[in-house]
Short mmCIF file of C-alpha atoms in Angstrom, two decimals:
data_model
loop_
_atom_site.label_atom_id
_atom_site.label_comp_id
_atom_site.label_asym_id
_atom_site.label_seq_id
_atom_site.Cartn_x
_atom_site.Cartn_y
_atom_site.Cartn_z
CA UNK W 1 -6.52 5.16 -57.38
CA UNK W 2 -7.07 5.02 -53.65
CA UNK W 3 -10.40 3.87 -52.51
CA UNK W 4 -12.68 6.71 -51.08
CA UNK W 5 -13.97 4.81 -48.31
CA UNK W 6 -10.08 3.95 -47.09
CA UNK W 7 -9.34 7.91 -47.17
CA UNK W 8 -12.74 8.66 -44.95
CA UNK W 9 -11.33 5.36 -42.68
CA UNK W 10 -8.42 7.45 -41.89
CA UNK W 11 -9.33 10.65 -41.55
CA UNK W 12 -9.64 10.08 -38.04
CA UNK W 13 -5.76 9.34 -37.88
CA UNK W 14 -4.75 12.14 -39.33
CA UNK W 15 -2.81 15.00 -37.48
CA UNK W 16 -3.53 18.57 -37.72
CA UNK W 17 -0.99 19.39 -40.33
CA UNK W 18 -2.76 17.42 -42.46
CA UNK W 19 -6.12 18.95 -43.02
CA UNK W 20 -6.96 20.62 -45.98
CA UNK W 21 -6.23 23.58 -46.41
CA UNK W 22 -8.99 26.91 -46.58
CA UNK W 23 -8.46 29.12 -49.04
CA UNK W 24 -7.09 32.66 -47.47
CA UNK W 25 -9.76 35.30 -47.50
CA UNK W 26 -8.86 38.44 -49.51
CA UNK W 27 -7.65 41.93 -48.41
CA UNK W 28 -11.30 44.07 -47.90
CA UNK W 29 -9.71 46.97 -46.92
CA UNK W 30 -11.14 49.56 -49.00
CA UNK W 31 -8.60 51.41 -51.30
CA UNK W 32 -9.15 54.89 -49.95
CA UNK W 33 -7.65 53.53 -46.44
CA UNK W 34 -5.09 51.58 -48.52
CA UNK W 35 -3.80 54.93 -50.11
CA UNK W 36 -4.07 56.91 -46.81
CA UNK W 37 -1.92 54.49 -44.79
CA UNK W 38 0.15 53.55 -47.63
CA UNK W 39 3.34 54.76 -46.22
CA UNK W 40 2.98 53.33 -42.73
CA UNK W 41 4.49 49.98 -41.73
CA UNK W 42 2.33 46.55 -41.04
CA UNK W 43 1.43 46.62 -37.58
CA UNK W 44 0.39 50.80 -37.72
CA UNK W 45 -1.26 50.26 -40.97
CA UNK W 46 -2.98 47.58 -38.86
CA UNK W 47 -3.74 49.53 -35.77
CA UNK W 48 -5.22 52.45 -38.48
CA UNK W 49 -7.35 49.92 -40.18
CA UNK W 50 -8.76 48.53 -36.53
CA UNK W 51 -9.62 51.85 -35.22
CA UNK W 52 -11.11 53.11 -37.68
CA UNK W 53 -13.65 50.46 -38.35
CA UNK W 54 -13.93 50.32 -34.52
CA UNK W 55 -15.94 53.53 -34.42
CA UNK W 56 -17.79 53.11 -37.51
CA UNK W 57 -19.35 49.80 -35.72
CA UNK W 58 -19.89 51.10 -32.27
CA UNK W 59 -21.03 54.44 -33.95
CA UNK W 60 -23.88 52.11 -35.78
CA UNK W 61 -24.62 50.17 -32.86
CA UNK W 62 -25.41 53.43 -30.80
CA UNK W 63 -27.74 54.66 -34.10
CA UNK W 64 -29.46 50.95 -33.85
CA UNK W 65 -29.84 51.73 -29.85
CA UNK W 66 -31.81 54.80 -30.74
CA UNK W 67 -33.93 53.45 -33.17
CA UNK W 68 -35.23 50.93 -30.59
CA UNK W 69 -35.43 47.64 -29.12
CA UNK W 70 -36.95 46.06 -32.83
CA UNK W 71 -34.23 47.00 -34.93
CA UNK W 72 -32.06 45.63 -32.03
CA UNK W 73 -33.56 42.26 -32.13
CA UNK W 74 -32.94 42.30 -36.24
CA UNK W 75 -29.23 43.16 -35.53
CA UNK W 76 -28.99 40.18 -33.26
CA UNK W 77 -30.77 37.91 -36.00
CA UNK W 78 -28.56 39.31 -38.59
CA UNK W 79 -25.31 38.43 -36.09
CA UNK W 80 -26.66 34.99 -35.79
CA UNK W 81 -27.00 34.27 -39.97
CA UNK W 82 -24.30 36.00 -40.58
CA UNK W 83 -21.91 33.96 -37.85
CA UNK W 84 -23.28 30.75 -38.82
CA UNK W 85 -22.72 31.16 -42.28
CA UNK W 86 -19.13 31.64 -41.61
CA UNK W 87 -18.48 28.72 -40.00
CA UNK W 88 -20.70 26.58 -41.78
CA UNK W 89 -18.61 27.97 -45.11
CA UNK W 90 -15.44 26.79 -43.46
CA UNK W 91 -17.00 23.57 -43.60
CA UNK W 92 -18.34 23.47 -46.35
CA UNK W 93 -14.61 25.02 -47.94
CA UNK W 94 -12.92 21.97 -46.18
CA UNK W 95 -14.52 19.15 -47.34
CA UNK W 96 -15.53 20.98 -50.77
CA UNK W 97 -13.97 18.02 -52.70
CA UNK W 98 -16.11 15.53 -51.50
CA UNK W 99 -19.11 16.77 -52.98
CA UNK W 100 -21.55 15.90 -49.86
CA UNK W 101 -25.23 16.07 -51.43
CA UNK W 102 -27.52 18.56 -49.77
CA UNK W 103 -25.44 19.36 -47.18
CA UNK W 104 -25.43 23.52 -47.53
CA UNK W 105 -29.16 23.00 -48.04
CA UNK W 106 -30.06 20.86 -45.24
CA UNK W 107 -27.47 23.13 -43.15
CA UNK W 108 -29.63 26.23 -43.46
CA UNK W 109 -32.98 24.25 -43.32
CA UNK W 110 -32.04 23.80 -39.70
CA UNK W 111 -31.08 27.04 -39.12
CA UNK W 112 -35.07 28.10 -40.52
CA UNK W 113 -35.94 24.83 -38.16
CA UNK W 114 -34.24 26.09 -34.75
CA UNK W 115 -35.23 29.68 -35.47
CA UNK W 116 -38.70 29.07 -35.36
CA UNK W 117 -38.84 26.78 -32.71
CA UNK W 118 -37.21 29.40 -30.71
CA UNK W 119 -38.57 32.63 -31.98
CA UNK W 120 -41.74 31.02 -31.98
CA UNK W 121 -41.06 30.49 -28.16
CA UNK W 122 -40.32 34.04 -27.66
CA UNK W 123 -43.89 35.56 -29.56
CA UNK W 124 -45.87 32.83 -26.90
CA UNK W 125 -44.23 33.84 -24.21
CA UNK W 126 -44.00 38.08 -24.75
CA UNK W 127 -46.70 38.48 -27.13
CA UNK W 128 -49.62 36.59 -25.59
CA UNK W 129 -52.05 39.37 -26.07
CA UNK W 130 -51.19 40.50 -29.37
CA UNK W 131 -51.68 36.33 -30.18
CA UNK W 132 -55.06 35.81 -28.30
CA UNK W 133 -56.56 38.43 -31.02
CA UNK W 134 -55.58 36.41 -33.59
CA UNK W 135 -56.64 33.13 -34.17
CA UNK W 136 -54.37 31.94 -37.09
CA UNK W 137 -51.58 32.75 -34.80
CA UNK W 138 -53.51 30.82 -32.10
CA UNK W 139 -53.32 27.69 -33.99
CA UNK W 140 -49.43 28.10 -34.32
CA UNK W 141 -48.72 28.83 -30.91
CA UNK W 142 -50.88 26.08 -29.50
CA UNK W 143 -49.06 23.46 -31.69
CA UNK W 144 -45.91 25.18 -31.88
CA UNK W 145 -43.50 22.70 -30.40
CA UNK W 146 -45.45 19.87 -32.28
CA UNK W 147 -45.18 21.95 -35.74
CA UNK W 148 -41.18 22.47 -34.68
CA UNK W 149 -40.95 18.82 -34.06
CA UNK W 150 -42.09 18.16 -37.28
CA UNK W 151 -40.32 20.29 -39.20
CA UNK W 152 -36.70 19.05 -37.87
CA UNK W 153 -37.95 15.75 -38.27
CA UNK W 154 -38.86 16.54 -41.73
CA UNK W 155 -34.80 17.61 -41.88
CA UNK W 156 -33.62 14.42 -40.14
CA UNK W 157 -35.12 12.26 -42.50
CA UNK W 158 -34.36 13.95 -45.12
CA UNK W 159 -30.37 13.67 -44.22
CA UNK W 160 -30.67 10.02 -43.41
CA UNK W 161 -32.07 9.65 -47.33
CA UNK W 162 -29.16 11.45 -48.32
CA UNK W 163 -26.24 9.39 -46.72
CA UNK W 164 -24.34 7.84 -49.75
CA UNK W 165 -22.18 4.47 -49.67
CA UNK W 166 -18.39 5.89 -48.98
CA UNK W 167 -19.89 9.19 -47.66
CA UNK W 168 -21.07 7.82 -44.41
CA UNK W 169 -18.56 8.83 -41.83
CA UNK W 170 -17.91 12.50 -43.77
CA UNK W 171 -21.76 13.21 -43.91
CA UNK W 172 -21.91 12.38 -39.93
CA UNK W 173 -18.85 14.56 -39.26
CA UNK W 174 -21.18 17.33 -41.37
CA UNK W 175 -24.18 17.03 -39.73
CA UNK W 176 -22.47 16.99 -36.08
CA UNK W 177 -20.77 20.12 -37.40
CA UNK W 178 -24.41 21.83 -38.11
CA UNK W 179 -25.27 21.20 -35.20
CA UNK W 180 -23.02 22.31 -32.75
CA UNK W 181 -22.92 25.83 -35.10
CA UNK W 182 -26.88 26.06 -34.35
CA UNK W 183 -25.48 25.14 -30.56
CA UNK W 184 -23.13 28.08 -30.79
CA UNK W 185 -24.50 30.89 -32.67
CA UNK W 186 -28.61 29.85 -32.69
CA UNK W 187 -29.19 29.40 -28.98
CA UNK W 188 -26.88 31.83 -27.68
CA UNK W 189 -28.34 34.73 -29.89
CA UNK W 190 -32.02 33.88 -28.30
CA UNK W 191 -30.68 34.49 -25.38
CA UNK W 192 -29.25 37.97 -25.79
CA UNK W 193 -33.30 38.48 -26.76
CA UNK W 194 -34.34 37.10 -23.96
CA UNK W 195 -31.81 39.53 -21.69
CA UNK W 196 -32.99 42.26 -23.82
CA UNK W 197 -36.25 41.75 -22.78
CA UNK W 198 -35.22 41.98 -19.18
CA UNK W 199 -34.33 45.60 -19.58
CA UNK W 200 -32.36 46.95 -22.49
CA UNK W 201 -29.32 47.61 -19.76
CA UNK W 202 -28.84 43.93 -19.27
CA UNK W 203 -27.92 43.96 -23.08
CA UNK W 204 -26.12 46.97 -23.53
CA UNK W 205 -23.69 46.90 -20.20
CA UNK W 206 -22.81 43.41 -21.29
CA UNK W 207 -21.75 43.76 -24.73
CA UNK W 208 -20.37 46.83 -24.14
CA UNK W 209 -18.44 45.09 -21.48
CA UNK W 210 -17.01 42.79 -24.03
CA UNK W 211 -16.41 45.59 -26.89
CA UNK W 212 -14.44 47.20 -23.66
CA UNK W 213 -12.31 44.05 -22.78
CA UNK W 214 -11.38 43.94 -26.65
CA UNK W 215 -10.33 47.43 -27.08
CA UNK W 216 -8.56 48.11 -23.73
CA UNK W 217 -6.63 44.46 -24.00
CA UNK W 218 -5.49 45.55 -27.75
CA UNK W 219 -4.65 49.19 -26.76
CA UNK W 220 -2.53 47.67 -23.47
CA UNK W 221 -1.03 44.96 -25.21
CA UNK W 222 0.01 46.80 -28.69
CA UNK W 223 2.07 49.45 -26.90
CA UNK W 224 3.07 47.57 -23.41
CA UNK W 225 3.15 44.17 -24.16
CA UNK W 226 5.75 41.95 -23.69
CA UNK W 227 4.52 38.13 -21.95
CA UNK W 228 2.68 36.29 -24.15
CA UNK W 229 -0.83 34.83 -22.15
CA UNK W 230 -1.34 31.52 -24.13
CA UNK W 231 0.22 29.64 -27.51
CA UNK W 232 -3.27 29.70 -28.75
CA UNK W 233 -3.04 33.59 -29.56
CA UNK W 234 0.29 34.25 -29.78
CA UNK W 235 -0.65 37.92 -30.19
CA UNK W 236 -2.27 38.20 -26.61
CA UNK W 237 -0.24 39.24 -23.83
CA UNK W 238 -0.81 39.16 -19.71
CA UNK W 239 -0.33 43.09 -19.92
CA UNK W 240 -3.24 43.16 -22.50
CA UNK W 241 -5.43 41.11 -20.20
CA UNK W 242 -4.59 42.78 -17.03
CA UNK W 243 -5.09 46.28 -18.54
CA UNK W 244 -8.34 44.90 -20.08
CA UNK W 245 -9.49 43.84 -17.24
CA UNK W 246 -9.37 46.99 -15.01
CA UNK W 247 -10.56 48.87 -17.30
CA UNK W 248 -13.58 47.30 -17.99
CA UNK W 249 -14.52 46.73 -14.26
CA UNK W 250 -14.18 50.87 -14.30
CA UNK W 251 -16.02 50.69 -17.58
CA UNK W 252 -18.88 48.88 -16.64
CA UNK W 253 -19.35 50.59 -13.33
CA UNK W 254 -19.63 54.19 -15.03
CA UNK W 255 -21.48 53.00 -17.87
CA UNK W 256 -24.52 51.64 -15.69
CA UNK W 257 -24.70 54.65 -13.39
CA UNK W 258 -25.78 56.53 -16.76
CA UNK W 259 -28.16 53.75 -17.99
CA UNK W 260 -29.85 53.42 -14.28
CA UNK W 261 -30.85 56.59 -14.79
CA UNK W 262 -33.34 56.80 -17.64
CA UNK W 263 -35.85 54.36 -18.04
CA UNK W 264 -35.57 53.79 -21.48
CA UNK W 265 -32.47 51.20 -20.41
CA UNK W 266 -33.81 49.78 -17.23
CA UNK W 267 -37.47 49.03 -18.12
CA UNK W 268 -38.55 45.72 -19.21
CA UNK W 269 -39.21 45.66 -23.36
CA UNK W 270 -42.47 45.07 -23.64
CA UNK W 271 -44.90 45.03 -26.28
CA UNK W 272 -47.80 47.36 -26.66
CA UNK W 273 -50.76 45.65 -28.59
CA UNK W 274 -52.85 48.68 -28.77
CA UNK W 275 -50.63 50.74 -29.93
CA UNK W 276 -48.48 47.68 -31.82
CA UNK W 277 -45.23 49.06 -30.54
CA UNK W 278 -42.55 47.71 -27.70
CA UNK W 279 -42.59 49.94 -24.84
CA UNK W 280 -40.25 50.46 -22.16
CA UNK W 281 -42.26 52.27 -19.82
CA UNK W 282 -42.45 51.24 -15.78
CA UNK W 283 -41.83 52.20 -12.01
CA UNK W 284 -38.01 51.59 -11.66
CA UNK W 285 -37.40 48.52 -9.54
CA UNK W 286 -35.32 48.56 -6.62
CA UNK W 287 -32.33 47.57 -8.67
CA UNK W 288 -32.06 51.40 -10.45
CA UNK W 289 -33.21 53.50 -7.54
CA UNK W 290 -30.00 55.29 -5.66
CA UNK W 291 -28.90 53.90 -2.36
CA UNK W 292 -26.63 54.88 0.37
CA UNK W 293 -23.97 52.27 1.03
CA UNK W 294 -20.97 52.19 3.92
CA UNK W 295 -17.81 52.30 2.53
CA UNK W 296 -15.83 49.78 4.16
CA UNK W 297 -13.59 51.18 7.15
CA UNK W 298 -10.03 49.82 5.10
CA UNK W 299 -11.25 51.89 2.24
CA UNK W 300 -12.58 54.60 4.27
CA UNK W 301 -8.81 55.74 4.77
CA UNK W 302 -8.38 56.06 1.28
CA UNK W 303 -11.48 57.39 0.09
CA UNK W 304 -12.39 60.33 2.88
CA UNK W 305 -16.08 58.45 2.94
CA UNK W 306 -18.07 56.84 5.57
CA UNK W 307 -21.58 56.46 2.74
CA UNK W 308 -21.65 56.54 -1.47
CA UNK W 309 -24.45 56.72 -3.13
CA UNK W 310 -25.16 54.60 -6.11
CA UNK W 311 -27.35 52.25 -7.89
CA UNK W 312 -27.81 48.67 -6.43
CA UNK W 313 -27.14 48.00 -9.95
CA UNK W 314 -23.76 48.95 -10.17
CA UNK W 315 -22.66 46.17 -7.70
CA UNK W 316 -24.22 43.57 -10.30
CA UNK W 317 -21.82 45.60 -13.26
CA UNK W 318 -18.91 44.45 -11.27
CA UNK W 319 -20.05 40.83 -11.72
CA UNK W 320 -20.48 41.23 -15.24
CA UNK W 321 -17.60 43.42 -16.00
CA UNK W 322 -15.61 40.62 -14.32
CA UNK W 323 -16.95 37.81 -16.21
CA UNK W 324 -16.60 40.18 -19.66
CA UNK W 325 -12.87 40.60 -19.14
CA UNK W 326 -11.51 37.34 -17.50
CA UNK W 327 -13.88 34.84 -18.44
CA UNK W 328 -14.99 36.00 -21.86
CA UNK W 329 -11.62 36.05 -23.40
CA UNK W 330 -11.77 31.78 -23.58
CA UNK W 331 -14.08 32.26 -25.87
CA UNK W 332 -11.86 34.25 -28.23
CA UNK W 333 -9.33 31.39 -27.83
CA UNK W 334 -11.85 28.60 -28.15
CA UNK W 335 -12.32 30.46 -31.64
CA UNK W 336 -8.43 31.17 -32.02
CA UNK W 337 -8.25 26.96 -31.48
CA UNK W 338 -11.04 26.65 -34.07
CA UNK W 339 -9.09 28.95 -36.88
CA UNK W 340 -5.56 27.25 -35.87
CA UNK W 341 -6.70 23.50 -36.20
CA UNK W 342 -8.16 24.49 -39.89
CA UNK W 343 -4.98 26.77 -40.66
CA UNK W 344 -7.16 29.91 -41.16
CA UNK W 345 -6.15 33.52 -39.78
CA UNK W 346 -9.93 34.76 -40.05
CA UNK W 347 -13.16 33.23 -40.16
CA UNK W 348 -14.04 35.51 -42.63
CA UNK W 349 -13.06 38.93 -44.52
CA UNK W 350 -16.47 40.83 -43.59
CA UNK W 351 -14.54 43.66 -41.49
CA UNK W 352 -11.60 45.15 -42.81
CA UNK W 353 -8.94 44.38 -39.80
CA UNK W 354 -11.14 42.35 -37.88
CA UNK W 355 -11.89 39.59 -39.91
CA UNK W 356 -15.50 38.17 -39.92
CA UNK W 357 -18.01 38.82 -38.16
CA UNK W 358 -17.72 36.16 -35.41
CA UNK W 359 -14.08 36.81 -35.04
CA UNK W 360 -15.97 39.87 -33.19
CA UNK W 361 -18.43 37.83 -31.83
CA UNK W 362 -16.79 34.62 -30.55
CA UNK W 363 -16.68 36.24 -26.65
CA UNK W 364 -20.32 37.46 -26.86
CA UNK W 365 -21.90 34.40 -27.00
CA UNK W 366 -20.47 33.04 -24.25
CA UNK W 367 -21.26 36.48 -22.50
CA UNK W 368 -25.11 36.08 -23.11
CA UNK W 369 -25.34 32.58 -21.43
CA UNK W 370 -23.57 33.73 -18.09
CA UNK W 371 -25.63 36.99 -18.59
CA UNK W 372 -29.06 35.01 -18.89
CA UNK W 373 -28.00 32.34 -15.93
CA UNK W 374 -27.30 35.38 -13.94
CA UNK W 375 -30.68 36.95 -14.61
CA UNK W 376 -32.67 33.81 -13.51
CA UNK W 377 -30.54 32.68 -10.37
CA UNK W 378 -30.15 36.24 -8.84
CA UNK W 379 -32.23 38.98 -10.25
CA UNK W 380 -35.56 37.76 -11.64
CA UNK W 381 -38.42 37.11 -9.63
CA UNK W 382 -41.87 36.29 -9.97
CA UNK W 383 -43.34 38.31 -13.29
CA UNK W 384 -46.67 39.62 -12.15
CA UNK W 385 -47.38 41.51 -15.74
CA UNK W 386 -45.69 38.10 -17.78
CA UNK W 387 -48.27 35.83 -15.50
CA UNK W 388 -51.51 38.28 -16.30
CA UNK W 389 -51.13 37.58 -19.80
CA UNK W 390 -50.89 33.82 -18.93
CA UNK W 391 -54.48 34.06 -17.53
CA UNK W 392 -56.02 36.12 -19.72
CA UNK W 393 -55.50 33.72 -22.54
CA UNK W 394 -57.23 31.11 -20.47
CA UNK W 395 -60.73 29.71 -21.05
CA UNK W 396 -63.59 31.72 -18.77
CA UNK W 397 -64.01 28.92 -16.77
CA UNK W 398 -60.41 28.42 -15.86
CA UNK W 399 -59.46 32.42 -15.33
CA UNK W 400 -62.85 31.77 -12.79
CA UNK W 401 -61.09 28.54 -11.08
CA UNK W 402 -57.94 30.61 -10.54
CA UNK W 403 -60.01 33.65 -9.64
CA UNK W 404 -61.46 31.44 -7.21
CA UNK W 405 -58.39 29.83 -5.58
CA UNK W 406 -56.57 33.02 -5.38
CA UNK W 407 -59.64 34.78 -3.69
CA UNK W 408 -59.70 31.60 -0.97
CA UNK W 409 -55.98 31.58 -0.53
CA UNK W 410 -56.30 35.95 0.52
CA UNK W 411 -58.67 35.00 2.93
CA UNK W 412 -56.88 32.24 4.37
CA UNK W 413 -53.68 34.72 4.98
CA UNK W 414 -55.81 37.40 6.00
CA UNK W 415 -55.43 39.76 3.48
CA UNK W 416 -59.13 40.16 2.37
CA UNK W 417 -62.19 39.45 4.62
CA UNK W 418 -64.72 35.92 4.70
CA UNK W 419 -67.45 37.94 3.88
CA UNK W 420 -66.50 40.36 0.90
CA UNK W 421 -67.96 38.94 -2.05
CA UNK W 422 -66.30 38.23 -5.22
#
C-alpha cells in the first residue's frame, strides 16, 4: 500500500492529466424542451436551449429591477452563495477521497465570517441614522471590525486544530482554495453593492454591458465564425469578439440615454429611516443633465452635425462598454482555464445550456472591480449627505468642535461675516 504522505509529497509533480477526475454534471434540461427540440441536431438543439433560458433570466432580472434596489441587493447575495458553492464543490469533489475533516464546514464559516465583516461595513457606512436609533446595533457597529476579527480568528484556529499528520500539505492547498473563492466571489459581489449605491445605472449599464458582450459574441460567432481567439475556449472566435464588441459599445451608449433620464436609475440608493425604505430621490447631477457637444470636424463630414446633444454620461458608457467587451472576456477564460485544468465542461448544471451559475458570472466580477475603481478615481466626489450622517452620530461636544471649525474656516474665506453669531 503506498504511503499517504508520499502521494500528498507528489502531488505537486503531477501534470494536469493527472488530476482526478469531477464527476460530469447531469443533463437539466427540462423534458418539455427535450421533446420540443427533439428532432434538431446538437449545436441548434443547443442554440434553442441558450435562448430560451436567456430571456427567462434577463426577463427576471428586469422583474427584480422593478421591485427595487432591496431585492437587488438579495439577488447579488444569492449570486455570491450560490457561485461560491460551486467552486468550493469542485473542491470539495476533487479531493473527496481524502476525507479532509471540517473542511466544507469551516469553508462556509468563512463565507458567514467575510460577509459580515463586509456587510457589516456597508450598514455603518449607509445606514448611520437608522443605527444611531438603536443602541444594540450601536454596540455592533462600534466594535464591528474587532467582533469580525474575532470571529475569523475563531475560524483560523479552529483549522489549525484540525490539520491531521499526512493531511498537512492537502488541508493547506484547501484552505488557500477558500480563500481565494471568498477573494473571487465575496469581495467582488460587495462591490457591485457598493456601485449600486452610487446610482442604480452604475449597476445596471454594467452588467447589462456584460449580458450584451455574451449574447452578441455567441450570436456573431455561431453563424460567422471561423478563427478561433484562444486554445483556452476553443469555441470563441475573433468574429465573435469583434461583433461583441461593437455591439455593446452601441449597446451601452443607447441603453444609458434611457436610464439618464428617469431618476429612479441615476439617483443615489439611499435609505429612508423614517419611512424605513431605500429611496432614490435627488436633483440630477451634472452627469445626467443633457449637454451640447461639437462633433468633431472629421466626423462632421459624415454625420451632417456641427453640436449633439446627450448626456455627459454617455461618454463614461463608452468606457465601460469597452472594458465589458474586451477586457471582461479574460475573465471567462480565466474560468475556461479553471474548468480545463480540473477536466470539467461546467462548473455546475444550475442553467440548462449555460451551465452554473458562475459560468454566467465569471466576467461580472471582474466587471464590478473596474466599475468601482472607476467610480472613485473619476466620478465620485466629496459626499455632502454620506458626511452629515458622519456628524450627526457624533458626541454634542464634538458636532460643536466641528461646528466651530467649520464656522472659523467660512469666515476666514469670506463666505460668512466676523460678526454673525453662531
Amino acid at each position: 500500500e503506498v504511503d499517504l504522505e508520499e502521494r500528498l509529497c507528489e502531488l505537486d509533480l503531477r501534470s494536469d492529466s493527472d488530476v482526478p477526475d469531477v464527476p460530469p454534471p447531469t443533463d437539466s434540461t427540462p423534458e418539455i424542451l427535450k421533446r420540443a427540440l427533439s428532432g434538431l441536431s446538437a449545436r441548434w438543439k443547443n442554440w434553442w436551449i441558450r435562448g430560451i433560458l436567456t430571456l427567462a433570466m434577463i426577463s427576471g432580472f428586469f422583474l427584480i429591477i422593478y421591485l427595487g434596489s432591496f431585492m437587488l441587493m438579495l439577488l447579488v447575495l444569492s449570486i455570491q452563495v450560490k457561485c461560491y458553492h460551486e467552486i468550493i464543490t469542485i473542491g470539495y469533489r476533487v479531493y473527496h477521497s481524502y476525507d479532509l475533516p471540517w473542511f466544507r464546514s469551516l469553508s462556509w464559516y468563512f463565507l458567514l465570517c467575510v460577509n459580515y465583516f463586509f456587510y457589516g461595513e456597508t450598514v455603518a457606512d449607509y445606514f448611520a441614522t437608522f443605527v444611531q436609533r438603536r443602541e444594540q446595533l450601536q454596540f455592533l457597529i462600534r466594535y464591528h471590525r474587532f467582533i469580525s476579527f474575532t470571529l475569523y480568528l475563531t475560524g483560523f484556529c479552529m483549522f489549525v486544530l484540525s490539520l491531521v499528520k499526512k493531511h498537512y500539505r492537502l488541508q493547506f492547498y484547501m484552505f488557500a482554495w477558500t480563500h481565494v473563492t471568498l477573494l473571487i466571489t465575496v469581495t467582488q459581489s460587495h462591490l457591485v453593492i457598493q456601485n449600486l449605491f452610487e446610482g442604480m445605472i452604475w449597476f445596471l449599464v454594467p452588467i447589462s454591458s456584460v449580458i450584451c458582450n455574451d449574447i452578441a459574441a455567441y450570436i456573431f460567432g455561431f453563424f460567422f465564425g471561423r478563427t478561433p481567439l484562444i486554445k483556452l475556449s476553443p469555441k470563441k472566435t475573433w468574429e465573435g469578439f469583434i461583433g461583441g464588441f461593437f455591439s455593446t459599445v452601441i449597446f451601452g451608449f443607447i441603453f444609458s440615454y434611457f436610464l439618464a433620464q428617469h431618476q429612479y436609475f441615476v439617483c443615489p440608493v439611499e435609505y429612508n429611516s423614517e419611512t424605513n425604505r431605500f429611496v432614490t430621490e435627488c436633483e440630477p447631477s451634472e452627469l445626467f443633465q443633457m449637454k451640447k457637444y461639437s462633433v468633431p470636424p472629421l466626423l462632421q463630414a459624415v454625420l451632417g452635425w456641427e453640436t449633439v446633444n446627450m448626456y455627459p454620461f454617455q461618454m463614461h458608457s463608452f468606457a465601460l462598454s469597452t472594458f465589458a467587451s474586451l477586457i471582461g472576456p479574460f475573465g471567462g477564460f480565466f474560468a475556461s482555464g479553471f474548468k480545463r485544468a480540473f477536466k470539467i465542461k461546467d462548473f455546475a448544471d444550475t442553467i440548462p445550456g449555460h451551465g452554473g451559475i458562475m459560468d454566467r458570472f465569471d466576467c461580472q466580477y471582474l466587471m464590478a472591480t473596474f466599475v468601482h475603481v472607476y467610480i472613485t478615481s473619476f466620478i465620485r466626489g466629496p459626499n455632502p449627505s454620506k458626511l452629515l450622517k458622519q456628524l450627526l452620530i457624533l458626541q454634542p461636544e464634538q458636532q460643536l468642535s466641528v461646528y466651530k471649525t467649520l464656522k472659523s474656516h467660512l469666515v476666514e474665506k469670506g463666505i460668512l461675516q466676523p460678526s454673525l453669531r453662531g
